[in-house]
Short mmCIF file of C-alpha atoms and ligand atoms in Angstrom, two decimals:
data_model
loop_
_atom_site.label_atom_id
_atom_site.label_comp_id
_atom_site.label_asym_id
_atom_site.label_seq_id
_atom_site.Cartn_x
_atom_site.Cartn_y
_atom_site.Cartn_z
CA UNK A 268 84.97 133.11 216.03
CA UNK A 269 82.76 136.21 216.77
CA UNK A 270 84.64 138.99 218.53
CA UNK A 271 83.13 140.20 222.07
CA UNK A 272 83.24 143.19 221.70
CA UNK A 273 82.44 146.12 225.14
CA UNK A 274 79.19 148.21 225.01
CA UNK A 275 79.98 151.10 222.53
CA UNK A 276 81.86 154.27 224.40
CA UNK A 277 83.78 152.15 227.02
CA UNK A 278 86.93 151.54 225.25
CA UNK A 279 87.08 155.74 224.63
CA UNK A 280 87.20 155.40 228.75
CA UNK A 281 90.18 157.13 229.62
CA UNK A 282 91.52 154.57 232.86
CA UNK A 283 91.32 156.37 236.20
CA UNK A 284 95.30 157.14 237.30
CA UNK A 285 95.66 157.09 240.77
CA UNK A 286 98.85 158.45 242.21
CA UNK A 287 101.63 156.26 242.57
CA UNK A 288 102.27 155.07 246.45
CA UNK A 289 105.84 154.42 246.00
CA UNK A 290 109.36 155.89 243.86
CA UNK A 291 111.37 153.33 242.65
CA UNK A 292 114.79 152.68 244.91
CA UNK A 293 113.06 154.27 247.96
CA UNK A 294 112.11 152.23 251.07
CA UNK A 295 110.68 154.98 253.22
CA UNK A 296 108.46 157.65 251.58
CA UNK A 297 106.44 160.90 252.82
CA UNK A 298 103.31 160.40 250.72
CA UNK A 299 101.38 163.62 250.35
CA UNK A 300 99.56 162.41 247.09
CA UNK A 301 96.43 161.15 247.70
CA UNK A 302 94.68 163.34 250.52
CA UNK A 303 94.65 160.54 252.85
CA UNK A 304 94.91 161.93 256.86
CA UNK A 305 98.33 161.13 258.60
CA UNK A 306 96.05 160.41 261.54
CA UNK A 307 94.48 157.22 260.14
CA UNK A 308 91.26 156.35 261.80
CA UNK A 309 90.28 156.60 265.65
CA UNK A 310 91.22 153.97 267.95
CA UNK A 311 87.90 153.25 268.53
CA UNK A 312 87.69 152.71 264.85
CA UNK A 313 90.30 150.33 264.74
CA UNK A 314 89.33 147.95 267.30
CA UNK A 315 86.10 147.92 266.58
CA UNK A 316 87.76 146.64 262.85
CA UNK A 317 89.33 144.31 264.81
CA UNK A 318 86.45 142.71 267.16
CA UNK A 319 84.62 142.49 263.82
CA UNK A 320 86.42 139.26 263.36
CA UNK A 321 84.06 137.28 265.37
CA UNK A 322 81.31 137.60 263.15
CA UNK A 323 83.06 137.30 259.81
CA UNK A 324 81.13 133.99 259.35
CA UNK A 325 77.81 136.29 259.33
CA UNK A 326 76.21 138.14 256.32
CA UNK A 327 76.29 141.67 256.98
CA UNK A 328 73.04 143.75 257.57
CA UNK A 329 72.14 145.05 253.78
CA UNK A 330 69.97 147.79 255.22
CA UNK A 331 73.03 149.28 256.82
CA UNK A 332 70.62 150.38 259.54
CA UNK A 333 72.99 151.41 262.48
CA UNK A 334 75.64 153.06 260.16
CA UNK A 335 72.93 155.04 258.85
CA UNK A 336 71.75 155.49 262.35
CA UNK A 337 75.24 156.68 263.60
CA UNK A 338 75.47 159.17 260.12
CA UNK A 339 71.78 160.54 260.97
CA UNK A 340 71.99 161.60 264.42
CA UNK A 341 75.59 163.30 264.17
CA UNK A 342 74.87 165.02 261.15
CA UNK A 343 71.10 165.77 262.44
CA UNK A 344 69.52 164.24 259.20
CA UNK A 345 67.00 161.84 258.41
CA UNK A 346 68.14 158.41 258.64
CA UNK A 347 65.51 157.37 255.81
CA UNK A 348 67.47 159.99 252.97
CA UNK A 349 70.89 157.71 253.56
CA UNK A 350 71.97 155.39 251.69
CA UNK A 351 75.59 154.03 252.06
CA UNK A 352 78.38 152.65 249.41
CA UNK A 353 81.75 151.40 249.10
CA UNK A 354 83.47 154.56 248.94
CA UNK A 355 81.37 157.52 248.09
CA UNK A 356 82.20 156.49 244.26
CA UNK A 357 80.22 153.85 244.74
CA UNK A 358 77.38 156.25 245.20
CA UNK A 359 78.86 158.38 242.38
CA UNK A 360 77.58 154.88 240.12
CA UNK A 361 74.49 154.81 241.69
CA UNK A 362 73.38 158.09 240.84
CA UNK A 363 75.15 157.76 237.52
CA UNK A 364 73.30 154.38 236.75
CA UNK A 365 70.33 155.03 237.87
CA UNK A 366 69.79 158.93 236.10
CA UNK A 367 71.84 158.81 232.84
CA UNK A 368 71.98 156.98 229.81
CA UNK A 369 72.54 156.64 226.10
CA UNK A 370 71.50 160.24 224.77
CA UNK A 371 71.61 161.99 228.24
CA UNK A 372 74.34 164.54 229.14
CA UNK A 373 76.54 164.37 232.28
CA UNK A 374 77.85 167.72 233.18
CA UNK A 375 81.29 167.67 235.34
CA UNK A 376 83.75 171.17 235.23
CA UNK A 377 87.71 171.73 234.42
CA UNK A 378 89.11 170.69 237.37
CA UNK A 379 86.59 168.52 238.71
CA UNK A 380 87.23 164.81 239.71
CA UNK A 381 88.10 162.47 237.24
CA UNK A 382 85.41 159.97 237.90
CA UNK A 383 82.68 161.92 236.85
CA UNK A 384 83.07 161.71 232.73
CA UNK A 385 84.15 157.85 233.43
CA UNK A 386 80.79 157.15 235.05
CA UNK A 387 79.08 159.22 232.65
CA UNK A 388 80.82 157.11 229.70
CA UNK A 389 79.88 154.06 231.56
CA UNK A 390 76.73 154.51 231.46
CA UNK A 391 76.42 155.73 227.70
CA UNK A 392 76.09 159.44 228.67
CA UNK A 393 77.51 162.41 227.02
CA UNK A 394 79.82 164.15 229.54
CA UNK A 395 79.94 167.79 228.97
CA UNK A 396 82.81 169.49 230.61
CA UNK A 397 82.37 172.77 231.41
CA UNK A 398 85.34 175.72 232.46
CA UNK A 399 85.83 177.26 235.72
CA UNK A 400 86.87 180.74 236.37
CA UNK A 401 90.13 181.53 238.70
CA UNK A 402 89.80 177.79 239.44
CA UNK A 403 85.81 177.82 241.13
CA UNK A 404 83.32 175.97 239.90
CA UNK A 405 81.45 178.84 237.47
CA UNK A 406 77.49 178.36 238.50
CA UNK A 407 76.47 181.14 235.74
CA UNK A 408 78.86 178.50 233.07
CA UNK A 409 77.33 175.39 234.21
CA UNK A 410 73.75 176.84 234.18
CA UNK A 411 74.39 178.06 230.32
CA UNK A 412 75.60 174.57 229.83
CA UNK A 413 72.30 173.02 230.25
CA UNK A 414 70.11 171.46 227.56
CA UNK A 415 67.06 169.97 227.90
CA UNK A 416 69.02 166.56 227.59
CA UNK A 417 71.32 167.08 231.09
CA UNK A 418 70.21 164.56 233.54
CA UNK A 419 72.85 164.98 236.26
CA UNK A 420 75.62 167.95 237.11
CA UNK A 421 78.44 166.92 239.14
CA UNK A 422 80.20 169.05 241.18
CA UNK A 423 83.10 168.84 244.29
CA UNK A 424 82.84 171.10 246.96
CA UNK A 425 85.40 171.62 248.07
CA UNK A 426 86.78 171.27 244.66
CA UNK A 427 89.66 168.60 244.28
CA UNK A 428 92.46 169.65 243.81
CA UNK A 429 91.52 173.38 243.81
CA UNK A 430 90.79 173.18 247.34
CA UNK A 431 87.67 176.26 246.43
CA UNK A 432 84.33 176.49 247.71
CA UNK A 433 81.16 177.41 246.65
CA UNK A 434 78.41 179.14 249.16
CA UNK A 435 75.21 178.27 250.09
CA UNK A 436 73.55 181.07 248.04
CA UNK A 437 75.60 179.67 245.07
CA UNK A 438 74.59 176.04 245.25
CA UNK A 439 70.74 177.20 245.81
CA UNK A 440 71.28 179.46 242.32
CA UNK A 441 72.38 175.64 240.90
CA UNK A 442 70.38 173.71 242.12
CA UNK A 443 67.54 176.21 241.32
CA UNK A 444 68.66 176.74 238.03
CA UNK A 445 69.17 173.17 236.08
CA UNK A 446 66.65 172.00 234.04
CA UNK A 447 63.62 169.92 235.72
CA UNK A 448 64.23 166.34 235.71
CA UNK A 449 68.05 166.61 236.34
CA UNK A 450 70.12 166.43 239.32
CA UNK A 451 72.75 168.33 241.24
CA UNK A 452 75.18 166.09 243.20
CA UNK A 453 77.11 167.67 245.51
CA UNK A 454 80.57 165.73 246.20
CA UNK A 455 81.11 166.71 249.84
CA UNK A 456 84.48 164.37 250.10
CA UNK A 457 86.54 167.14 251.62
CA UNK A 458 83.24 169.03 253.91
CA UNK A 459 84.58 168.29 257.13
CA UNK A 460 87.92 170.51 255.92
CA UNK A 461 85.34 173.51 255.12
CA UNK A 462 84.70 175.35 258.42
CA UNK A 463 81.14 175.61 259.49
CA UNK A 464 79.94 174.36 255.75
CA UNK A 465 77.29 171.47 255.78
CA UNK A 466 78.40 169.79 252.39
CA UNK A 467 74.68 170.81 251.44
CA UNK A 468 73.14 168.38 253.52
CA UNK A 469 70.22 171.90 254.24
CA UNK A 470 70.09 172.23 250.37
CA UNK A 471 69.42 168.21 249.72
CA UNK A 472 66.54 168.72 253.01
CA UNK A 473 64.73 171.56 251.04
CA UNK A 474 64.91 170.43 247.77
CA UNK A 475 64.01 167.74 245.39
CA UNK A 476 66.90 167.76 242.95
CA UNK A 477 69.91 167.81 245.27
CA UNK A 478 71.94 164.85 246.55
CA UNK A 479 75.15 165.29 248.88
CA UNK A 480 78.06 162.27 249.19
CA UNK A 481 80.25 161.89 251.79
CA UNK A 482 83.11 159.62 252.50
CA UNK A 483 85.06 157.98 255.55
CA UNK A 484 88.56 158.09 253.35
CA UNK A 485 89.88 161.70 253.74
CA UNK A 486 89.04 162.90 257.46
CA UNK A 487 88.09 159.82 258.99
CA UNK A 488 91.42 158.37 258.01
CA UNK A 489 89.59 154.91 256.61
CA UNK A 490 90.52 154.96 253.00
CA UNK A 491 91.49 152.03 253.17
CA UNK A 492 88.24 150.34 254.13
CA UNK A 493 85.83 152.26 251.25
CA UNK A 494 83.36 153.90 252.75
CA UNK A 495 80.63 156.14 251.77
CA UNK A 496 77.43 157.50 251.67
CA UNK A 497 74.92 160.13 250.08
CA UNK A 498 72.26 162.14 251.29
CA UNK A 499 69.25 162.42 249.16
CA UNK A 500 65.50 163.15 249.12
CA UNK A 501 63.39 160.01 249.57
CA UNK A 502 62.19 159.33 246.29
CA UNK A 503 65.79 159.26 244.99
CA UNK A 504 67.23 156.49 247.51
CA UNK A 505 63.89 154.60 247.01
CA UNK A 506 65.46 154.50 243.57
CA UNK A 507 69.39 154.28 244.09
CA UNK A 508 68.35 151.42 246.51
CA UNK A 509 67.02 149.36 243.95
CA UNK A 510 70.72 149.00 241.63
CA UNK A 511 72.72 148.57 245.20
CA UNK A 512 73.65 144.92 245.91
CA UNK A 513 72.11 143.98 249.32
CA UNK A 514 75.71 143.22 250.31
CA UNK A 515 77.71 146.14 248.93
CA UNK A 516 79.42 146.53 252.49
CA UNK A 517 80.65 143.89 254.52
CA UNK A 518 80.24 143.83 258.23
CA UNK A 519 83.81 144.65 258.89
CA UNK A 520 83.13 148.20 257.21
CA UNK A 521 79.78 148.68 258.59
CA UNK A 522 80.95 148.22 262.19
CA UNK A 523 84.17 150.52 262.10
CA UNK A 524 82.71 153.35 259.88
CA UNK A 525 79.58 153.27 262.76
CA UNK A 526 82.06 153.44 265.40
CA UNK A 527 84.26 156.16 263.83
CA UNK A 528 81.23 158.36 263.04
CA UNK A 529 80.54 157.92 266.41
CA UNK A 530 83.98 159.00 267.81
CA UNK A 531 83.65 163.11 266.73
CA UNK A 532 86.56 163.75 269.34
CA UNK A 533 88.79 162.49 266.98
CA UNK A 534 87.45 163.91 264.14
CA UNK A 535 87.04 166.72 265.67
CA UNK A 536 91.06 166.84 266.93
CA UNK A 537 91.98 165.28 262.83
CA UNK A 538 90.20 168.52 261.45
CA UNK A 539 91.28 171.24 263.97
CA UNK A 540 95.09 170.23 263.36
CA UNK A 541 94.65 169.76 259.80
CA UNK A 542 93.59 173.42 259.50
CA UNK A 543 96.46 174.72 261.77
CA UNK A 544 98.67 172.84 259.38
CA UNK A 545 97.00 173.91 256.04
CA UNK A 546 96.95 177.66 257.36
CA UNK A 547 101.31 177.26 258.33
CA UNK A 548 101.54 175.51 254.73
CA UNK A 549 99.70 177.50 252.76
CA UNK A 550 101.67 180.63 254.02
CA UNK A 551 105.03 179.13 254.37
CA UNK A 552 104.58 178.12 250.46
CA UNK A 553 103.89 181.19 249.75
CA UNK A 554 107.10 182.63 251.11
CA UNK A 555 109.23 179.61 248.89
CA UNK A 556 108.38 182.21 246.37
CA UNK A 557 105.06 178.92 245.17
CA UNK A 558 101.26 180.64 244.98
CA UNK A 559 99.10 179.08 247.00
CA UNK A 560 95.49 179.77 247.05
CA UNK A 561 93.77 179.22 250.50
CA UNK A 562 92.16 176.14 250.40
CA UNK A 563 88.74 174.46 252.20
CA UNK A 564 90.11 171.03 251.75
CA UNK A 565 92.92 168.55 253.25
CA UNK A 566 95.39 169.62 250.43
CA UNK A 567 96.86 172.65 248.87
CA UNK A 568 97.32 173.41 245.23
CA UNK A 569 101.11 174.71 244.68
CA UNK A 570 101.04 176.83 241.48
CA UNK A 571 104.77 176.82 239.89
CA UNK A 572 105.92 179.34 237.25
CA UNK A 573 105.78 176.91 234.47
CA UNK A 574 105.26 173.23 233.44
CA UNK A 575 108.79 172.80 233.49
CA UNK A 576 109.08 174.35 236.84
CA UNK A 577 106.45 172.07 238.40
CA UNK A 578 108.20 168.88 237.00
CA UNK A 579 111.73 169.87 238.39
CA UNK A 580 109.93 170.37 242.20
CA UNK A 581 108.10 166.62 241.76
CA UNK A 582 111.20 165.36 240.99
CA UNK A 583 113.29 167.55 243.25
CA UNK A 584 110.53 166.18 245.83
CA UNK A 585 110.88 162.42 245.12
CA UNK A 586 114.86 162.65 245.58
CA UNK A 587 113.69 163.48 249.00
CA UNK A 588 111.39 160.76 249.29
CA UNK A 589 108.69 162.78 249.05
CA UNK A 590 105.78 162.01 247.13
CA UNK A 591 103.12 164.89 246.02
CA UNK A 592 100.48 164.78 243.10
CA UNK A 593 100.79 166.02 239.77
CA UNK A 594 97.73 167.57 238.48
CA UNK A 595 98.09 168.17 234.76
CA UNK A 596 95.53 165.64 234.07
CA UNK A 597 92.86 168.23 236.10
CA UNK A 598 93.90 171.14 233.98
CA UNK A 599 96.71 171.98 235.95
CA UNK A 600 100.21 171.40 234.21
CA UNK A 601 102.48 173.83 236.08
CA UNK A 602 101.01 172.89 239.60
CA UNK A 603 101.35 169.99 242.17
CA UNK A 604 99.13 169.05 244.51
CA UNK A 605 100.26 168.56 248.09
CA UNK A 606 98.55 166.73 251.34
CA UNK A 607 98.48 168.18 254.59
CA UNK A 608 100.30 165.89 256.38
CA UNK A 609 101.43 165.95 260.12
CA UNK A 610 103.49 168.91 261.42
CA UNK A 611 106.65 167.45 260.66
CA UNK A 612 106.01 166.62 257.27
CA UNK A 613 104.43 169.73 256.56
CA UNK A 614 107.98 170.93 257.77
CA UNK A 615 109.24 168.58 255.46
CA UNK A 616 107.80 169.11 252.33
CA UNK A 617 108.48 173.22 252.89
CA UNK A 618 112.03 172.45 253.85
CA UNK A 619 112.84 170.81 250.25
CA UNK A 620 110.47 172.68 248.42
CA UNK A 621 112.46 175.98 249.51
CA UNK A 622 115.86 174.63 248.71
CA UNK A 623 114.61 173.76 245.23
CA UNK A 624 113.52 177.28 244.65
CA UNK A 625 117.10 178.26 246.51
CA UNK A 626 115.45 179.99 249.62
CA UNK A 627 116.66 177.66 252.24
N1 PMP B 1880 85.21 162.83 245.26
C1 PMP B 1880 86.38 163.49 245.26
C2 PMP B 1880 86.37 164.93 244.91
C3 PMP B 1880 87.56 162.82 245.59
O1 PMP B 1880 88.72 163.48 245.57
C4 PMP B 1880 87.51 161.44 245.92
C5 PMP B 1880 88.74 160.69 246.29
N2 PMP B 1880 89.79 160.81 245.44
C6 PMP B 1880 86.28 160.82 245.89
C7 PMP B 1880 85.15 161.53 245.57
C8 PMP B 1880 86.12 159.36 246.16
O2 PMP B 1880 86.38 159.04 247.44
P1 PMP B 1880 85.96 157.66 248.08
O3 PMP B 1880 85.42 156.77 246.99
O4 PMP B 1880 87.20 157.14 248.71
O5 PMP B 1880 84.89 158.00 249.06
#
């Protein structure tokens, strides 16, 4: 029998880890591990998940004309440059299918998100990792990175986990800088966390080499659901439209993201107490003796003294029934990644974090 054998690179895929959701012998866990909001989505939101019900036996609209609608006129943008996915990784693919190949070169940083040199693999690319300096995204780095082969440079911003941001003048310097015919995608899955920053959504608007994605899983509490979309000039959605299945989201995802986009008091209350928490975190880390950098994003990135150090907290933490994020696998070994939860489990997590290090 002839062996069927994968398209050559994809077994070298390294298989995205997720965080675990549960520790073993524990019924009731804090999870802090995976950035999602303690809020979960509006009530709005959920019942207009529910009413969706009544037209399950439907087809859902593969324009995604309302959603896009909804996105457009809170975000002032053109509903034309939209395009939506399941998740914003799903837009991620589309960008990464569509742009790179066999031969090309993906460019992704140090800490960025794993998904970026799977997608790049997946598609045959080269991915090209390039270091950061005091964990930012290095623009001069990335810029010296480039060959004439780059098609696309991936960056988060807010970086996960680093929780840094770069300005505006430092994403028009990138986007300015990379080689004609390549692309700067802006991961904007943590924006609404970054005060009075626009994700790049001005940037994409002025220029032809800039897309922006977004997602409904981190502020908008819909994880769950996967949800997302990008914001790109036109001749790059004509294009990302024509690899996106007509029915990529159902009509039960269309319907609740439009009505949570819809619903910015919520957001708007999910962001404002998610920065009064980060700020109390952030500082009351720092006086457990852990550095904490200030971060743009729903999470905070506790540096430990050592590897060893970082290992004892996690599992110091899950005694407690408290689960956080390692973050060796994003360059960060002696660190551990922590979600801004409520108030109370903000509490929490100091609490044992400060009787580990013998401060409480
Ligand atoms: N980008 C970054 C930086 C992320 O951290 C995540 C979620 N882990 C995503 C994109 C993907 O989010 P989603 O597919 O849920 O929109």
């Amino acid at each position: 029998m002839t062996k069927i054998t994968p398209q050559p690179g994809i077994m070298d895929i390294a298989l995205y880890k997720s965080g675990e959701a549960v520790i073993p012998g524990r019924t009731e866990v804090l999870k802090l591990s995976a950035n999602e909001s303690p809020y979960g989505p509006s009530d709005r939101a959920k019942e207009a998940f529910a009413r969706s019900a009544a037209t399950l036996h439907r087809y859902p609209c593969t324009d995604h004309a309302d959603l896009r609608a909804a996105i457009a006129e809170v975000h002032g943008l053109d509903p034309e440059r939209i395009i939506c996915g399941v998740g914003s990784d799903e837009v991620l693919q589309f960008v990464a299918q569509a742009y790179a190949g066999a031969g090309d070169e993906v460019i992704h940083t140090e800490h960025g998100f794993a998904m970026y040199p799977i997608l790049a693999h997946a598609v045959g690319a080269t991915a090209v990792c390039v270091p950061e300096r005091d964990r930012r995204v290095d623009v001069e780095a990335i810029l010296a990175a480039c060959t004439a082969r780059t098609r696309i440079v991936f960056i988060a911003n807010p970086g996960n986990p680093t929780g840094t941001l770069l300005s505006g003048t430092e994403l028009a310097r990138l986007a300015d800088g990379i080689p004609g015919g390549a692309i700067l995608v802006l991961d904007g899955a943590y924006t609404e966390f970054a005060e009075g920053h626009d994700g790049g959504a001005a940037l994409v608007s002025a220029r032809e080499n800039v897309i922006m994605t977004r997602t409904f899983s981190k502020a908008y509490g819909l994880g769950g659901l996967r949800i997302g979309w990008g914001y790109a000039p036109g001749a790059i959605i004509g294009v990302l439209n024509r690899i996106r299945q007509p029915f990529n989201l159902s009509s039960t995802q269309l319907v609740t993201a439009e009505v949570a986009m819809r619903d910015q008091a919520w957001l708007a209350k999910v962001v404002a107490d998610t920065i009064r928490n980060r700020s109390w975190l952030i500082e009351a880390l720092r006086k457990t003796g852990v550095a904490a950098d200030d971060s743009h994003a729903n999470f905070v990135l506790a540096r430990f003294g050592s590897e060893q150090e970082a290992a004892d907290c996690d599992a110091a933490l899950r005694g407690e029934g408290i689960l956080v994020r390692r973050v060796a696998g994003y360059g960060f070994p002696d660190a551990l990644r922590i979600t801004v939860g409520d108030e109370s489990a903000c509490r929490r997590v100091v609490h044992a974090i400060g009787q580990f290090k013998g401060v409480r």
